[in-house]
Amino acid sequence: MTETSDTLQVEFRNVTKLYGAVAAVKELSLGVRRGEFLTILGPSGSGKTTALMLLAGFVAPSSGDIIISGKSVASVPSYHRDQGIVFQNYALFPHLSVRRNLEFPLEMRGMEASERATRVARMLERVHLKEFGDRMPSQLSGGQQQRVALARALIADSPILLLDEPLGALDRNLREQMQGEIKSLHCEFSKTTICVTHDQEEALTLSDRIVVMRAGEIEQIDTPEALYDRPTTRFVASFLGEANFLTDREFKIESDARTSDAMPMIRPERIRIIPPNGRLQADNGEHQFASGTIASMIYAGPLRKYEVRVGSTVVIIREHVAAGQQIFRPGDEVQLEWLRSDIRFVAS
Amino acid sequence: MNELRKIWRVPLGLTIPAFAILLVVFGVPAIQLFLISTNAPSFSITNYHAFFEQPGNILILLQTIKVSVVTTFICLIIGYPTAYLIVNASKTASAALIVLVFIPWLTSGLVRTYAWTVILGDRGLINNVLIGIGIISTPLSLLYNRLAVYIGMVHIVLPIMILPLVSVMYGIDKSLVAAARSMGARPVLAFWRVFFPLSLPAVRSGTLLVFVVCLGFYITPQALGGLSDAMLSNFIAAQLTNSLDFGPIAAEAFILLLIAIIMLSLFGLDLSGTQSQPDSVRKSEYGWASALRTLRRQVGEFVVPLRARRWPKQLYQPVHSGRSWNTLAAIFVILVMMFLLFPGLIVIVMSFSAGAFLEFPPSGFSLKWYRSFFGDSSWTGAFWNSLQIGVMVTVLSTVTGTLAAFGLTRTSSRIRRVLMLIILTPITFPTIVVGVACYLGLVNLGLIGTKIGVVLAHSIGAIAYVVVIVAATLSNFDQRLEQAAKSMRAGPIRTFVRVTLPLIRPGIIGGAVFAFISSFDEVVVTSLVSGFSLRTLPLKMLENMNQQIDPTIAAVGALLVLMPVLWIVALYLTLWRSRRAHEAGLPLAGLADRAEVPSSAAGQRQ
Ligand SMILES: Nc1ncnc2c1ncn2[C@@H]1O[C@H](COP(=O)(O)OP(=O)(O)O)[C@@H](O)[C@H]1O
Ligand SMILES: [Mg+2]
């Protein structure tokens, strides 16, 4: 890649953060482009929050350097970094009204009272909270608090926006709605946004690129599509979506692309179930087959999920429900069919 | 009989025993006292008039207020930064520091006052050291003056300031300060604009409690001050022993009480111990500080242009945090802890002295003062009296207090608030007022100078402790657990024994321990109601402290200090072992949750 510090807004250079002997973040190197929406995704304890706090200046790196806008910020305190942060529990000041909360960052930058008022009014309107300026945070619903937190992080026009599990506290419906809101705010303000989450759906929906972290280290960085379609490791494959790993004993997948420790993997929606005698395509070498027994069938809205036993392996298959489709029952003998090109090889 | 059964069914029925004791020993006589002060039934204000007629009385009153204000102010100045540093210390350090603040609070105020006479006396620690290193040749007179009174009083009430501050500061979300910093507020500004306003409720309640406690101070000014440092309490107590005319005494007690009540209602102290307040209440809580807020805002506007100029220059400028500041903070905390703990330690060390006088450092190690203590039947008799009274108080107040706490947590929050306020009066009113009322109550019952009388007088305070602690535990107790048990066909009694009791047992044990300690250490009320012949250990110590200087007294003091500490250690070891005690139920945790209330209880502990 040819990324210069011109296109990079934020850069981690070999950053390590030790807590005692444990490395919460280990030799992290990562560049975030200007205006990009980057999500750090990983299971609990993988070092996501630590990475974000390093960037925010609340935690000092044990070694390595962090560059923001071309300047090393290793010993720059958080209050001299120009960032908007949405904290996990929003951290709205409970003793200040919504209006005062929004004014706070402007006041710290020395903005005059009249200009603060106009900016706050404009921002309140933007996040649909025009009538709520004089409420106290405790008098708002979860979704409204979330929007105040976003507004407060955006209002000072800082070039960088940090989100720590921004939707973690919301229920499912609200979460989808707020995902849309965050997306549209990002398009409108085009801040360099770094978001931390353990929710893969959130990551896939919002991000330009996703960083998957595991035990303090980067496992893979890619666009959501690439990450889902071409995971490079077994961990990424199973952390994002479902994956079937095809063991050699039952499947014997051969390929030129295969290295010694690589494992063949296929996504559940890439497999088709056909009746035992219903092989439709003439085998031109593009397809592969296996035969097994239906172990279970779960009907989940527009999707149908089968578990098929092949030897000692259970293969998961997802089918979109469609008209005229044949439905299989547990115990049915079936054949599985997939395209050779849908197989991915991941490092185990 | 059936009627009686019904009463027990209603939650409020459970509070009857506790309120019966409170009313008979304290409530009715307090009203009686008021009537006497107004010369009922003729109702006149002659007694009040007579009080204010004498310039000397007004002087004492003003002095009482002044000493209380100054003490409170010093406590706030020392206590706030101490609490802040405790909360921001590492986890283990802050837990250890809280224990270190608790220990002096739990140990006898009488002994700690006595310790200061040893430290400040002519042949005391400070003078000995100064003469020893040759800075002075004749002893400085550090004792029997106003400074000594302030030192002693601050020493005794400082924990009452620190504990509520710590408990509220723990509740302040750390990410709020982080948020302020991320928006460009420097540490000092983030503290001033976010942390400080959120800690104000605790500042208010801590300040009020300390002030009211100081109003009732009695022992410390008498032991450490000169003749001119007497407070209204001393004045009242002296009259109670010398005069038979109750009118003026009653009037004086009510003047003191009135000051306390005015302060409490002016600043609206909430002692109800309810955990979740509706938003409206919370808002008004911040409302009282609106003047301060306006001021803060105006100062803020004033520096806006300055900030505007500074912001672009400082952006991305590194700051090297001062290590010296951390050192300074550590030194400060260490000094405060020494101030709190050293006097108690001195007494213990001195009790093992081999010399014939009270001196520090002691000239050798011996157990002779303990031998002298256990060889003197008047001392051992007092010790037994204290133990017996303590055990009886513990049993009586634990049972009635636990019942009352149950009743109170199951009533509507408005009734609970009022009843809680009433039941806490023995530990929130100035001590001397409680003492005078109890005296009258026991006169009514003909129990002056009897053990039963002293037990009753101690119990009203002890019940308050038990109610506070058990109610705190109960409010953390999930009532759905009881519902779950009942859904599994357990009857009310089985539910209580198998589910409720095991879960709140730590709270009850904690309440019992506090009840015992409060009785074992009590001296002010005791000195008023014990008549001529009955002597408890602290009371005899107080008398000997005034009369003679004999190291036996140090042995007594050491016993008084060590007993409660041993109790607490024993308590924690048992609780630690039965880890089942879910954390919220630990008495210390319960206290920390709402230190505002039990530390009001500390009122009596001077
Ligand atoms: N203040 C701290 N002290 C000690 N260990 C910590 C601290 N913060 C985080 N850790 C450790 O660092 C690792 C990563 O934590 P974190 O960054 O919070 O992970 P995540 O946010 O991905 O769940 C964890 O193992 C955690 O225990
Ligand atoms: Mg986290």
JSON list of N, CA and C in Angstrom, two decimals, chain A residues 44-92:
[
{"chain": "A", "resi": 44, "resn": "SER", "atom": "N", "xyz": [-14.68, -10.03, 23.63]},
{"chain": "A", "resi": 44, "resn": "SER", "atom": "CA", "xyz": [-14.38, -9.32, 24.88]},
{"chain": "A", "resi": 44, "resn": "SER", "atom": "C", "xyz": [-12.97, -9.66, 25.35]},
{"chain": "A", "resi": 45, "resn": "GLY", "atom": "N", "xyz": [-12.24, -8.64, 25.75]},
{"chain": "A", "resi": 45, "resn": "GLY", "atom": "CA", "xyz": [-10.89, -8.85, 26.26]},
{"chain": "A", "resi": 45, "resn": "GLY", "atom": "C", "xyz": [-9.83, -8.86, 25.19]},
{"chain": "A", "resi": 46, "resn": "SER", "atom": "N", "xyz": [-10.20, -8.55, 23.93]},
{"chain": "A", "resi": 46, "resn": "SER", "atom": "CA", "xyz": [-9.23, -8.62, 22.85]},
{"chain": "A", "resi": 46, "resn": "SER", "atom": "C", "xyz": [-8.40, -7.34, 22.73]},
{"chain": "A", "resi": 47, "resn": "GLY", "atom": "N", "xyz": [-8.71, -6.33, 23.55]},
{"chain": "A", "resi": 47, "resn": "GLY", "atom": "CA", "xyz": [-7.88, -5.12, 23.54]},
{"chain": "A", "resi": 47, "resn": "GLY", "atom": "C", "xyz": [-8.49, -3.96, 22.76]},
{"chain": "A", "resi": 48, "resn": "LYS", "atom": "N", "xyz": [-9.76, -4.06, 22.40]},
{"chain": "A", "resi": 48, "resn": "LYS", "atom": "CA", "xyz": [-10.39, -2.99, 21.62]},
{"chain": "A", "resi": 48, "resn": "LYS", "atom": "C", "xyz": [-10.44, -1.68, 22.40]},
{"chain": "A", "resi": 49, "resn": "THR", "atom": "N", "xyz": [-11.00, -1.75, 23.62]},
{"chain": "A", "resi": 49, "resn": "THR", "atom": "CA", "xyz": [-11.14, -0.53, 24.42]},
{"chain": "A", "resi": 49, "resn": "THR", "atom": "C", "xyz": [-9.77, 0.08, 24.69]},
{"chain": "A", "resi": 50, "resn": "THR", "atom": "N", "xyz": [-8.79, -0.79, 24.97]},
{"chain": "A", "resi": 50, "resn": "THR", "atom": "CA", "xyz": [-7.45, -0.28, 25.23]},
{"chain": "A", "resi": 50, "resn": "THR", "atom": "C", "xyz": [-6.94, 0.49, 24.01]},
{"chain": "A", "resi": 51, "resn": "ALA", "atom": "N", "xyz": [-7.14, -0.07, 22.83]},
{"chain": "A", "resi": 51, "resn": "ALA", "atom": "CA", "xyz": [-6.69, 0.62, 21.61]},
{"chain": "A", "resi": 51, "resn": "ALA", "atom": "C", "xyz": [-7.35, 1.98, 21.49]},
{"chain": "A", "resi": 52, "resn": "LEU", "atom": "N", "xyz": [-8.64, 2.03, 21.78]},
{"chain": "A", "resi": 52, "resn": "LEU", "atom": "CA", "xyz": [-9.36, 3.30, 21.66]},
{"chain": "A", "resi": 52, "resn": "LEU", "atom": "C", "xyz": [-8.89, 4.30, 22.72]},
{"chain": "A", "resi": 53, "resn": "MET", "atom": "N", "xyz": [-8.64, 3.80, 23.92]},
{"chain": "A", "resi": 53, "resn": "MET", "atom": "CA", "xyz": [-8.21, 4.68, 25.00]},
{"chain": "A", "resi": 53, "resn": "MET", "atom": "C", "xyz": [-6.79, 5.20, 24.76]},
{"chain": "A", "resi": 54, "resn": "LEU", "atom": "N", "xyz": [-5.97, 4.38, 24.09]},
{"chain": "A", "resi": 54, "resn": "LEU", "atom": "CA", "xyz": [-4.65, 4.85, 23.69]},
{"chain": "A", "resi": 54, "resn": "LEU", "atom": "C", "xyz": [-4.78, 6.04, 22.74]},
{"chain": "A", "resi": 55, "resn": "LEU", "atom": "N", "xyz": [-5.71, 5.91, 21.83]},
{"chain": "A", "resi": 55, "resn": "LEU", "atom": "CA", "xyz": [-5.91, 6.96, 20.85]},
{"chain": "A", "resi": 55, "resn": "LEU", "atom": "C", "xyz": [-6.49, 8.21, 21.51]},
{"chain": "A", "resi": 56, "resn": "ALA", "atom": "N", "xyz": [-7.38, 7.99, 22.49]},
{"chain": "A", "resi": 56, "resn": "ALA", "atom": "CA", "xyz": [-8.02, 9.12, 23.15]},
{"chain": "A", "resi": 56, "resn": "ALA", "atom": "C", "xyz": [-7.08, 9.81, 24.14]},
{"chain": "A", "resi": 57, "resn": "GLY", "atom": "N", "xyz": [-6.00, 9.13, 24.50]},
{"chain": "A", "resi": 57, "resn": "GLY", "atom": "CA", "xyz": [-5.04, 9.77, 25.40]},
{"chain": "A", "resi": 57, "resn": "GLY", "atom": "C", "xyz": [-5.30, 9.47, 26.86]},
{"chain": "A", "resi": 58, "resn": "PHE", "atom": "N", "xyz": [-6.16, 8.51, 27.16]},
{"chain": "A", "resi": 58, "resn": "PHE", "atom": "CA", "xyz": [-6.41, 8.18, 28.56]},
{"chain": "A", "resi": 58, "resn": "PHE", "atom": "C", "xyz": [-5.45, 7.10, 29.04]},
{"chain": "A", "resi": 59, "resn": "VAL", "atom": "N", "xyz": [-4.81, 6.43, 28.09]},
{"chain": "A", "resi": 59, "resn": "VAL", "atom": "CA", "xyz": [-3.87, 5.38, 28.43]},
{"chain": "A", "resi": 59, "resn": "VAL", "atom": "C", "xyz": [-2.60, 5.68, 27.64]},
{"chain": "A", "resi": 60, "resn": "ALA", "atom": "N", "xyz": [-1.44, 5.59, 28.29]},
{"chain": "A", "resi": 60, "resn": "ALA", "atom": "CA", "xyz": [-0.19, 5.87, 27.59]},
{"chain": "A", "resi": 60, "resn": "ALA", "atom": "C", "xyz": [0.40, 4.56, 27.10]},
{"chain": "A", "resi": 61, "resn": "PRO", "atom": "N", "xyz": [0.92, 4.55, 25.87]},
{"chain": "A", "resi": 61, "resn": "PRO", "atom": "CA", "xyz": [1.50, 3.31, 25.35]},
{"chain": "A", "resi": 61, "resn": "PRO", "atom": "C", "xyz": [2.76, 2.93, 26.12]},
{"chain": "A", "resi": 62, "resn": "SER", "atom": "N", "xyz": [2.97, 1.61, 26.29]},
{"chain": "A", "resi": 62, "resn": "SER", "atom": "CA", "xyz": [4.20, 1.15, 26.93]},
{"chain": "A", "resi": 62, "resn": "SER", "atom": "C", "xyz": [5.37, 1.32, 25.98]},
{"chain": "A", "resi": 63, "resn": "SER", "atom": "N", "xyz": [5.09, 1.06, 24.67]},
{"chain": "A", "resi": 63, "resn": "SER", "atom": "CA", "xyz": [6.11, 1.34, 23.66]},
{"chain": "A", "resi": 63, "resn": "SER", "atom": "C", "xyz": [5.39, 1.61, 22.35]},
{"chain": "A", "resi": 64, "resn": "GLY", "atom": "N", "xyz": [6.14, 2.16, 21.40]},
{"chain": "A", "resi": 64, "resn": "GLY", "atom": "CA", "xyz": [5.54, 2.50, 20.13]},
{"chain": "A", "resi": 64, "resn": "GLY", "atom": "C", "xyz": [5.05, 3.93, 20.13]},
{"chain": "A", "resi": 65, "resn": "ASP", "atom": "N", "xyz": [4.48, 4.33, 19.00]},
{"chain": "A", "resi": 65, "resn": "ASP", "atom": "CA", "xyz": [4.10, 5.73, 18.85]},
{"chain": "A", "resi": 65, "resn": "ASP", "atom": "C", "xyz": [2.73, 5.83, 18.18]},
{"chain": "A", "resi": 66, "resn": "ILE", "atom": "N", "xyz": [2.01, 6.89, 18.53]},
{"chain": "A", "resi": 66, "resn": "ILE", "atom": "CA", "xyz": [0.73, 7.13, 17.88]},
{"chain": "A", "resi": 66, "resn": "ILE", "atom": "C", "xyz": [0.81, 8.48, 17.19]},
{"chain": "A", "resi": 67, "resn": "ILE", "atom": "N", "xyz": [0.42, 8.50, 15.93]},
{"chain": "A", "resi": 67, "resn": "ILE", "atom": "CA", "xyz": [0.50, 9.73, 15.15]},
{"chain": "A", "resi": 67, "resn": "ILE", "atom": "C", "xyz": [-0.91, 10.19, 14.82]},
{"chain": "A", "resi": 68, "resn": "ILE", "atom": "N", "xyz": [-1.22, 11.43, 15.16]},
{"chain": "A", "resi": 68, "resn": "ILE", "atom": "CA", "xyz": [-2.50, 11.98, 14.74]},
{"chain": "A", "resi": 68, "resn": "ILE", "atom": "C", "xyz": [-2.22, 13.22, 13.91]},
{"chain": "A", "resi": 69, "resn": "SER", "atom": "N", "xyz": [-2.81, 13.30, 12.75]},
{"chain": "A", "resi": 69, "resn": "SER", "atom": "CA", "xyz": [-2.60, 14.42, 11.83]},
{"chain": "A", "resi": 69, "resn": "SER", "atom": "C", "xyz": [-1.11, 14.72, 11.66]},
{"chain": "A", "resi": 70, "resn": "GLY", "atom": "N", "xyz": [-0.33, 13.69, 11.57]},
{"chain": "A", "resi": 70, "resn": "GLY", "atom": "CA", "xyz": [1.09, 13.87, 11.30]},
{"chain": "A", "resi": 70, "resn": "GLY", "atom": "C", "xyz": [1.94, 14.20, 12.52]},
{"chain": "A", "resi": 71, "resn": "LYS", "atom": "N", "xyz": [1.30, 14.31, 13.70]},
{"chain": "A", "resi": 71, "resn": "LYS", "atom": "CA", "xyz": [2.09, 14.65, 14.89]},
{"chain": "A", "resi": 71, "resn": "LYS", "atom": "C", "xyz": [2.08, 13.48, 15.88]},
{"chain": "A", "resi": 72, "resn": "SER", "atom": "N", "xyz": [3.25, 13.24, 16.46]},
{"chain": "A", "resi": 72, "resn": "SER", "atom": "CA", "xyz": [3.32, 12.21, 17.49]},
{"chain": "A", "resi": 72, "resn": "SER", "atom": "C", "xyz": [2.61, 12.71, 18.75]},
{"chain": "A", "resi": 73, "resn": "VAL", "atom": "N", "xyz": [1.74, 11.89, 19.29]},
{"chain": "A", "resi": 73, "resn": "VAL", "atom": "CA", "xyz": [0.95, 12.35, 20.44]},
{"chain": "A", "resi": 73, "resn": "VAL", "atom": "C", "xyz": [1.21, 11.52, 21.68]},
{"chain": "A", "resi": 74, "resn": "ALA", "atom": "N", "xyz": [2.34, 10.80, 21.69]},
{"chain": "A", "resi": 74, "resn": "ALA", "atom": "CA", "xyz": [2.59, 9.89, 22.80]},
{"chain": "A", "resi": 74, "resn": "ALA", "atom": "C", "xyz": [2.42, 10.57, 24.16]},
{"chain": "A", "resi": 75, "resn": "SER", "atom": "N", "xyz": [2.91, 11.81, 24.31]},
{"chain": "A", "resi": 75, "resn": "SER", "atom": "CA", "xyz": [2.75, 12.45, 25.62]},
{"chain": "A", "resi": 75, "resn": "SER", "atom": "C", "xyz": [1.83, 13.67, 25.56]},
{"chain": "A", "resi": 76, "resn": "VAL", "atom": "N", "xyz": [0.94, 13.66, 24.56]},
{"chain": "A", "resi": 76, "resn": "VAL", "atom": "CA", "xyz": [-0.06, 14.72, 24.51]},
{"chain": "A", "resi": 76, "resn": "VAL", "atom": "C", "xyz": [-1.29, 14.27, 25.30]},
{"chain": "A", "resi": 77, "resn": "PRO", "atom": "N", "xyz": [-1.70, 15.02, 26.31]},
{"chain": "A", "resi": 77, "resn": "PRO", "atom": "CA", "xyz": [-2.86, 14.59, 27.10]},
{"chain": "A", "resi": 77, "resn": "PRO", "atom": "C", "xyz": [-4.15, 14.71, 26.30]},
{"chain": "A", "resi": 78, "resn": "SER", "atom": "N", "xyz": [-5.16, 14.01, 26.76]},
{"chain": "A", "resi": 78, "resn": "SER", "atom": "CA", "xyz": [-6.41, 13.95, 26.00]},
{"chain": "A", "resi": 78, "resn": "SER", "atom": "C", "xyz": [-6.98, 15.33, 25.75]},
{"chain": "A", "resi": 79, "resn": "TYR", "atom": "N", "xyz": [-6.78, 16.26, 26.69]},
{"chain": "A", "resi": 79, "resn": "TYR", "atom": "CA", "xyz": [-7.41, 17.57, 26.53]},
{"chain": "A", "resi": 79, "resn": "TYR", "atom": "C", "xyz": [-6.68, 18.46, 25.55]},
{"chain": "A", "resi": 80, "resn": "HIS", "atom": "N", "xyz": [-5.54, 18.00, 25.03]},
{"chain": "A", "resi": 80, "resn": "HIS", "atom": "CA", "xyz": [-4.90, 18.74, 23.93]},
{"chain": "A", "resi": 80, "resn": "HIS", "atom": "C", "xyz": [-5.04, 18.02, 22.60]},
{"chain": "A", "resi": 81, "resn": "ARG", "atom": "N", "xyz": [-5.84, 16.95, 22.59]},
{"chain": "A", "resi": 81, "resn": "ARG", "atom": "CA", "xyz": [-6.11, 16.27, 21.32]},
{"chain": "A", "resi": 81, "resn": "ARG", "atom": "C", "xyz": [-7.49, 16.69, 20.90]},
{"chain": "A", "resi": 82, "resn": "ASP", "atom": "N", "xyz": [-7.67, 16.93, 19.65]},
{"chain": "A", "resi": 82, "resn": "ASP", "atom": "CA", "xyz": [-8.96, 17.43, 19.18]},
{"chain": "A", "resi": 82, "resn": "ASP", "atom": "C", "xyz": [-9.81, 16.26, 18.71]},
{"chain": "A", "resi": 83, "resn": "GLN", "atom": "N", "xyz": [-10.55, 15.65, 19.65]},
{"chain": "A", "resi": 83, "resn": "GLN", "atom": "CA", "xyz": [-11.33, 14.46, 19.31]},
{"chain": "A", "resi": 83, "resn": "GLN", "atom": "C", "xyz": [-12.72, 14.53, 19.94]},
{"chain": "A", "resi": 84, "resn": "GLY", "atom": "N", "xyz": [-13.68, 13.98, 19.24]},
{"chain": "A", "resi": 84, "resn": "GLY", "atom": "CA", "xyz": [-14.99, 13.80, 19.85]},
{"chain": "A", "resi": 84, "resn": "GLY", "atom": "C", "xyz": [-15.15, 12.35, 20.22]},
{"chain": "A", "resi": 85, "resn": "ILE", "atom": "N", "xyz": [-15.61, 12.10, 21.44]},
{"chain": "A", "resi": 85, "resn": "ILE", "atom": "CA", "xyz": [-15.73, 10.70, 21.88]},
{"chain": "A", "resi": 85, "resn": "ILE", "atom": "C", "xyz": [-17.15, 10.43, 22.34]},
{"chain": "A", "resi": 86, "resn": "VAL", "atom": "N", "xyz": [-17.70, 9.30, 21.89]},
{"chain": "A", "resi": 86, "resn": "VAL", "atom": "CA", "xyz": [-18.95, 8.82, 22.46]},
{"chain": "A", "resi": 86, "resn": "VAL", "atom": "C", "xyz": [-18.60, 7.65, 23.37]},
{"chain": "A", "resi": 87, "resn": "PHE", "atom": "N", "xyz": [-18.82, 7.84, 24.68]},
{"chain": "A", "resi": 87, "resn": "PHE", "atom": "CA", "xyz": [-18.43, 6.81, 25.63]},
{"chain": "A", "resi": 87, "resn": "PHE", "atom": "C", "xyz": [-19.47, 5.70, 25.66]},
{"chain": "A", "resi": 88, "resn": "GLN", "atom": "N", "xyz": [-19.02, 4.56, 26.17]},
{"chain": "A", "resi": 88, "resn": "GLN", "atom": "CA", "xyz": [-19.87, 3.38, 26.16]},
{"chain": "A", "resi": 88, "resn": "GLN", "atom": "C", "xyz": [-21.21, 3.64, 26.86]},
{"chain": "A", "resi": 89, "resn": "ASN", "atom": "N", "xyz": [-21.17, 4.31, 28.02]},
{"chain": "A", "resi": 89, "resn": "ASN", "atom": "CA", "xyz": [-22.44, 4.62, 28.71]},
{"chain": "A", "resi": 89, "resn": "ASN", "atom": "C", "xyz": [-22.81, 6.08, 28.51]},
{"chain": "A", "resi": 90, "resn": "TYR", "atom": "N", "xyz": [-22.29, 6.66, 27.44]},
{"chain": "A", "resi": 90, "resn": "TYR", "atom": "CA", "xyz": [-22.55, 8.04, 27.00]},
{"chain": "A", "resi": 90, "resn": "TYR", "atom": "C", "xyz": [-21.85, 9.10, 27.82]},
{"chain": "A", "resi": 91, "resn": "ALA", "atom": "N", "xyz": [-21.68, 8.89, 29.15]},
{"chain": "A", "resi": 91, "resn": "ALA", "atom": "CA", "xyz": [-21.01, 9.89, 29.98]},
{"chain": "A", "resi": 91, "resn": "ALA", "atom": "C", "xyz": [-21.57, 11.29, 29.79]},
{"chain": "A", "resi": 92, "resn": "LEU", "atom": "N", "xyz": [-22.89, 11.41, 29.74]},
{"chain": "A", "resi": 92, "resn": "LEU", "atom": "CA", "xyz": [-23.49, 12.75, 29.72]},
{"chain": "A", "resi": 92, "resn": "LEU", "atom": "C", "xyz": [-23.40, 13.31, 31.13]}
]
